[in-house]
XYZ file of N, CA and C in Angstrom:
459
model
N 64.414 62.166 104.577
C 65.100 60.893 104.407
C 66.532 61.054 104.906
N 66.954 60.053 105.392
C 68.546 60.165 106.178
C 69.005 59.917 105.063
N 70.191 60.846 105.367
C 71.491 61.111 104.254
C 72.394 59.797 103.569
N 72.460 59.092 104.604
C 73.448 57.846 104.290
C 72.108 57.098 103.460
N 70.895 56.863 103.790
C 69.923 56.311 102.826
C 69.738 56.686 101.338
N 70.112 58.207 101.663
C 69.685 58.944 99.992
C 71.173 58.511 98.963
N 72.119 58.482 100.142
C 73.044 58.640 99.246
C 73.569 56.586 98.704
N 72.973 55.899 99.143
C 73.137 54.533 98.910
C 71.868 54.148 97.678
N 71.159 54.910 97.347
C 69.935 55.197 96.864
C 70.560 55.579 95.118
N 71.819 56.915 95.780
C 71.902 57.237 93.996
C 72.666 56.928 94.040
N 73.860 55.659 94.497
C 74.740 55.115 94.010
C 74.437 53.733 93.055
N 73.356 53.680 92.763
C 72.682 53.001 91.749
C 73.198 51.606 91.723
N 73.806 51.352 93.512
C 73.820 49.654 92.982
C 72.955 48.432 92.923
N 73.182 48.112 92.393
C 72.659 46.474 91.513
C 72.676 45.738 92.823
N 71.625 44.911 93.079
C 71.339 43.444 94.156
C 71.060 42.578 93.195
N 70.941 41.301 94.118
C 70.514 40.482 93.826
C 70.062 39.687 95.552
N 68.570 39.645 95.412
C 67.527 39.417 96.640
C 68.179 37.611 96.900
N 68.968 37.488 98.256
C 69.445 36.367 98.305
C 68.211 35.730 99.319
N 67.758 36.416 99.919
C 66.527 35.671 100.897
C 66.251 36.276 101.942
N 65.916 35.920 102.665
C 65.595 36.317 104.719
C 66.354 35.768 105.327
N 66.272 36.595 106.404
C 67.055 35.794 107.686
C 66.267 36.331 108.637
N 65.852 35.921 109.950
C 65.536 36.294 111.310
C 67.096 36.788 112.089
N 68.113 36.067 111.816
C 68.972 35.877 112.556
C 69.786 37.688 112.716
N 69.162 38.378 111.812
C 69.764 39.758 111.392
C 69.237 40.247 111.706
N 68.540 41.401 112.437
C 67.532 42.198 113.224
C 67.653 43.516 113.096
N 68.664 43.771 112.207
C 68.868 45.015 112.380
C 69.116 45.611 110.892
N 68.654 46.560 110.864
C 69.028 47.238 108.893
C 70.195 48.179 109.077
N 70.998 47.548 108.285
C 72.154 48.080 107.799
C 71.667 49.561 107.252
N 70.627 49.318 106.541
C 70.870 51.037 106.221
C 70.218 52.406 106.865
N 69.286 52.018 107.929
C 68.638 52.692 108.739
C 69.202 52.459 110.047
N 69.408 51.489 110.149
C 69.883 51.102 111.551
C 68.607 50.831 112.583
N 67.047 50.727 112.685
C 66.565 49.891 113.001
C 66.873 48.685 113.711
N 66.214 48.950 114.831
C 67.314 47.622 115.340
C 65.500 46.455 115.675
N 64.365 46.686 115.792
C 63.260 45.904 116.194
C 62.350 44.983 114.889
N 63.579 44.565 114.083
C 62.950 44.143 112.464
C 62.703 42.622 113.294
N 61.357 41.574 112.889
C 61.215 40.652 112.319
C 62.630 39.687 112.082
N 63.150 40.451 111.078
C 64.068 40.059 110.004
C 64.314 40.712 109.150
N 65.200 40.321 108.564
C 65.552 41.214 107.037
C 66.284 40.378 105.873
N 66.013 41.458 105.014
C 65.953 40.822 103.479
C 67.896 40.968 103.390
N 68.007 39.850 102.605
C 69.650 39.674 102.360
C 69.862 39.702 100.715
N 70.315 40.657 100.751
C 70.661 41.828 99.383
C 72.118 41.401 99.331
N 72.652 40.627 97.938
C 74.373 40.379 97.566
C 74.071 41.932 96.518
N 75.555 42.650 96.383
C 75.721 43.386 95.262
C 76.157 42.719 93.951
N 75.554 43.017 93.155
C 76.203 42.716 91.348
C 76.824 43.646 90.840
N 78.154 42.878 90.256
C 79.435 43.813 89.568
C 78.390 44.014 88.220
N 79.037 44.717 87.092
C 78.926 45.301 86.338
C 78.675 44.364 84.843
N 78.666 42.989 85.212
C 78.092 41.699 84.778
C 77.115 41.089 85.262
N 76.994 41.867 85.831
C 75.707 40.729 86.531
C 75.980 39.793 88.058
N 77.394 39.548 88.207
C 77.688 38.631 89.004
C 77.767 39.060 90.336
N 77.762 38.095 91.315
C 77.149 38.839 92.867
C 78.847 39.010 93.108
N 79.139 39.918 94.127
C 80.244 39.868 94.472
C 80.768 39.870 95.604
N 79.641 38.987 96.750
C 80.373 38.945 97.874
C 80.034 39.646 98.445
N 79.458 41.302 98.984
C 79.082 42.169 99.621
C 77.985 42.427 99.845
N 77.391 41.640 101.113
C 76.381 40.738 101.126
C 75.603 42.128 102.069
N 75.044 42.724 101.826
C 73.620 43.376 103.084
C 72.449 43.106 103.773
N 72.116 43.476 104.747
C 70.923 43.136 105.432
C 70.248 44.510 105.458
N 69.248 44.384 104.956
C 68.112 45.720 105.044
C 66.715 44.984 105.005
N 66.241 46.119 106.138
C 64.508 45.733 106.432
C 64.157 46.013 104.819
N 62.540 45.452 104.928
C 61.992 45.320 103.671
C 61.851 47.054 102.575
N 61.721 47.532 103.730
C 61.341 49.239 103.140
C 62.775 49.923 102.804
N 63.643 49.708 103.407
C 65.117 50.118 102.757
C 65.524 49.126 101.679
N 65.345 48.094 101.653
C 65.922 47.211 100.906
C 65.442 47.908 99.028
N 64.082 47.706 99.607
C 63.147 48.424 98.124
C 63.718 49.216 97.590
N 63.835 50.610 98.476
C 64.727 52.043 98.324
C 65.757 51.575 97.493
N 67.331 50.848 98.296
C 68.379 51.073 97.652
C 68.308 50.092 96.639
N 67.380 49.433 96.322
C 67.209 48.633 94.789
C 66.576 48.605 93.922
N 65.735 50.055 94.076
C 64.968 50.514 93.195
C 63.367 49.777 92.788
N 63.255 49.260 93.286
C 61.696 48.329 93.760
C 60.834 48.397 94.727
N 59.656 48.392 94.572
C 58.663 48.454 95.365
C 58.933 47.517 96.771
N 58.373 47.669 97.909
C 58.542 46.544 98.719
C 57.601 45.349 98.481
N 56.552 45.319 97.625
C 55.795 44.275 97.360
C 57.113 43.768 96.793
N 57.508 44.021 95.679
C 58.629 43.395 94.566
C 59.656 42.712 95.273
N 59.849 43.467 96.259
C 61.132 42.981 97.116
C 61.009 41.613 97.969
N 60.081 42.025 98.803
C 59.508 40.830 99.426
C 58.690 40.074 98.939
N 58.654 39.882 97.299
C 58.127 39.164 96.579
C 59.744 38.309 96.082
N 60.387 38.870 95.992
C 61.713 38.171 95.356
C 62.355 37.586 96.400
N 62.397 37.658 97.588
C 63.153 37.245 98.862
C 62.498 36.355 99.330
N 61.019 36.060 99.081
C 60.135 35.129 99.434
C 60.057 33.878 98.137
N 60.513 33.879 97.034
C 60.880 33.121 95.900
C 62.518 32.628 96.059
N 63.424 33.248 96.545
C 64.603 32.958 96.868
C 64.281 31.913 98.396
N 63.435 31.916 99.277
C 63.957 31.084 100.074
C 62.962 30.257 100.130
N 62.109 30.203 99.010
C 60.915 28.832 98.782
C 62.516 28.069 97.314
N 63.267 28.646 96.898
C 64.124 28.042 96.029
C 65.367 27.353 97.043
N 65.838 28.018 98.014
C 66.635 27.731 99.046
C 66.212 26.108 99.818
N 65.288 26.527 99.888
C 63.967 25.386 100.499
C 64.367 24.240 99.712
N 63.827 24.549 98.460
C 63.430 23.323 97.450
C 64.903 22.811 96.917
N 66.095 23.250 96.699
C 66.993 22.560 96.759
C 67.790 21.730 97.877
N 67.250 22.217 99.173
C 67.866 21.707 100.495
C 66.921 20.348 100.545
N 65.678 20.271 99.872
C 65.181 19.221 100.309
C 65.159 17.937 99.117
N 65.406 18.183 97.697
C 66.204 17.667 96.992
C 67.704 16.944 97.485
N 68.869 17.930 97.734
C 69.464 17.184 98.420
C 69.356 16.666 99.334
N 68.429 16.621 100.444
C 68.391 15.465 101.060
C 67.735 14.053 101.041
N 66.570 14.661 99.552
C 66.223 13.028 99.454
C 67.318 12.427 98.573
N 68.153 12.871 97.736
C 69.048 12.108 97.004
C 70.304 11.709 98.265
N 70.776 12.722 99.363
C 71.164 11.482 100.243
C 70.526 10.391 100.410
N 69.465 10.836 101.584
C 68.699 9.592 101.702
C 68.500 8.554 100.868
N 68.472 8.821 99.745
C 67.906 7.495 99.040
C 69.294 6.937 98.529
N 70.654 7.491 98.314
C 72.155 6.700 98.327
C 72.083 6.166 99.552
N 72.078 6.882 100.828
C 72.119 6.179 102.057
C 71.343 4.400 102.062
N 70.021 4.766 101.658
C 69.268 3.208 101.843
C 69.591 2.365 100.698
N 69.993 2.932 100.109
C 70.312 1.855 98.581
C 72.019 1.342 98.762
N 72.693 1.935 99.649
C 73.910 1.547 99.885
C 73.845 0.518 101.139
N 72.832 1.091 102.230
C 72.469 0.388 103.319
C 72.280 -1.142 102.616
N 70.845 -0.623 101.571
C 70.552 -2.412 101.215
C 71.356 -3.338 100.987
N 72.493 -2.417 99.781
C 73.479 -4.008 99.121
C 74.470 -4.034 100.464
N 74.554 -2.949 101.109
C 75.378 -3.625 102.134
C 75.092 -4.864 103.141
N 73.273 -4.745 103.377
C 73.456 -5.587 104.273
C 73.343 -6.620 103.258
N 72.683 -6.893 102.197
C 72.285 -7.904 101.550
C 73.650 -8.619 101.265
N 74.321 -8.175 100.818
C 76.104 -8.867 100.887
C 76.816 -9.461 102.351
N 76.205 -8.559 103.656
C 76.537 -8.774 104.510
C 75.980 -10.475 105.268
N 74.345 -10.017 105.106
C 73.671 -11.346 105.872
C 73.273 -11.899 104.548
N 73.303 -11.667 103.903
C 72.335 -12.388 102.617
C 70.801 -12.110 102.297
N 70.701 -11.127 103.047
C 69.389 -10.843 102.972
C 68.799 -9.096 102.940
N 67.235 -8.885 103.027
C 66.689 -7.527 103.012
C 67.160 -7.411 104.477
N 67.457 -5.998 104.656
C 67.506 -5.612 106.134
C 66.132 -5.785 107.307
N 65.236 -6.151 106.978
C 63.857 -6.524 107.099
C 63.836 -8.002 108.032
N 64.645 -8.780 107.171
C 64.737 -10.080 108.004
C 65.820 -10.686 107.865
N 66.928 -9.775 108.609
C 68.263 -10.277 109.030
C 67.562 -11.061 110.949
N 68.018 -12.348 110.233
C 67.447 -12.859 111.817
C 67.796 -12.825 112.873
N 67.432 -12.416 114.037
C 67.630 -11.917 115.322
C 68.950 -10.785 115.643
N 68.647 -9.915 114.875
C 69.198 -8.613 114.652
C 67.521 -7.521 114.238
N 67.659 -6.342 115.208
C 66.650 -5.814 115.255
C 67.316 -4.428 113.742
N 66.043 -4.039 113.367
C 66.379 -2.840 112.090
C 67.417 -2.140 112.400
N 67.585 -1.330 113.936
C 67.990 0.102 113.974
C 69.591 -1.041 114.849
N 70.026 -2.034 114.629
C 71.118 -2.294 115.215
C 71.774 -2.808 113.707
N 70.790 -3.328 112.680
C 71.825 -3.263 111.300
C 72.001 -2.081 110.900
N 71.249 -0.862 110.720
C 71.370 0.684 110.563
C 72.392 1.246 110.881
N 72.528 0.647 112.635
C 73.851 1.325 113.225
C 75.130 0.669 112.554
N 74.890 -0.478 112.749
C 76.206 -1.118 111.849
C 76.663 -0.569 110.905
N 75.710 -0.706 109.972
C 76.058 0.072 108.722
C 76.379 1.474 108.526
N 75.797 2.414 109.750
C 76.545 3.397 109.737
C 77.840 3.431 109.920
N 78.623 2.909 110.490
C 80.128 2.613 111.144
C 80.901 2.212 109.795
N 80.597 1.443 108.849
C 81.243 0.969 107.249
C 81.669 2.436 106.386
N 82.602 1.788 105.681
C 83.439 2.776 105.080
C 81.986 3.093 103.767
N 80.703 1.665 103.378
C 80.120 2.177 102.532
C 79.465 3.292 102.656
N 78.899 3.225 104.232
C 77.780 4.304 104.422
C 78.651 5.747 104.054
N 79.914 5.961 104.471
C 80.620 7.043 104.047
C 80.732 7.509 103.092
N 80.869 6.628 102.241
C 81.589 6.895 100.314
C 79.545 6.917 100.030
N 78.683 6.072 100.692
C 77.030 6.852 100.199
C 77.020 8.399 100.286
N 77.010 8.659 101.567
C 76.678 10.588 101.832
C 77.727 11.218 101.616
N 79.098 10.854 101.237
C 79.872 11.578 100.563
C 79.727 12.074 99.188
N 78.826 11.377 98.719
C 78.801 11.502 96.910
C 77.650 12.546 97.039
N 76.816 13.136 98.134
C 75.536 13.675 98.699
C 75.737 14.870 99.842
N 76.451 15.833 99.080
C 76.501 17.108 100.055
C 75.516 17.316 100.106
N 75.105 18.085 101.567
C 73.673 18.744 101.341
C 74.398 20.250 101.978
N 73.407 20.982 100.814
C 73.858 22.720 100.859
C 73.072 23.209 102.101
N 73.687 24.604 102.964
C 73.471 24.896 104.115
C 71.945 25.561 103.988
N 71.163 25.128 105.488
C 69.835 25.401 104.901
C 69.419 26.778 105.316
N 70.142 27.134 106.033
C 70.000 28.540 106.739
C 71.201 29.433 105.920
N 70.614 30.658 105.183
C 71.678 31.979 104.926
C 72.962 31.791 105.461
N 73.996 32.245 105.394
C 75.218 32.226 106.329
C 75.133 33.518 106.574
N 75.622 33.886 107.674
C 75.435 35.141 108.037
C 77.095 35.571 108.326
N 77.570 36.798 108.176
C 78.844 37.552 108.048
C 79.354 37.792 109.457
């Protein structure tokens, strides 16, 4: 086993499995450079809390310096980005659905009516309109949506 592996091994630090990335190809702790991808390992201080010192290691190092099997590992990195997933797509239906519910009273205040049958105005030219209004702004402003891809260092 390479030295810099053994010795990241008994420094007994703490992760926490933040997800995958493709975009990383290479393991930080082997140096491997023909990975798939790799698993994105934050360190935890001495509370529990991540602290910013974020790693990329293939699945078989990752295991190593965190003391887990690689089933375990790539069992936890594969639950982290089905959770990554499921909040990115949460926030975007709660945009979406401020977006059309702001769209509606806008136009409905605007023409007096559903956006459906504003007369001789086609859907996607009241849409655009309404994109251009300070409402549609103050809608997806109240509606961050969190980044859907890892950030990478």
């Amino acid at each position: 086993m390479d030295k810099m592996v053994e010795q990241i091994i008994k420094s007994h630090k703490v992760f926490k499995v933040i997800g995958t990335t493709q975009d990383v190809t290479e393991c930080e702790l082997c140096g491997r450079v023909d990975l798939k991808g790799t698993i994105v390992l934050d360190e935890l201080d001495d509370e529990g809390n991540t602290t910013g010192s974020v790693v990329y290691y293939g699945a078989i190092c990752g295991a190593k310096a965190a003391g887990w099997t690689t089933k375990e590992i790539r069992t936890q990195a594969k639950a982290a980005d089905l959770e990554r997933n499921r909040v990115y797509r949460e926030a975007m239906t709660a945009r979406t659905n401020a977006f059309c519910e702001a769209r509606d009273t806008w136009c409905q205040s605007t023409y007096g009516t559903d956006i459906w049958h504003v007369p001789g105005v086609k859907f996607f030219d009241v849409v655009t309109q309404f994109e251009k209004t300070s409402e549609c702004s103050a809608a997806i402003a109240v509606h961050p949506v969190p980044d859907y891809k890892l950030q990478i260092k």
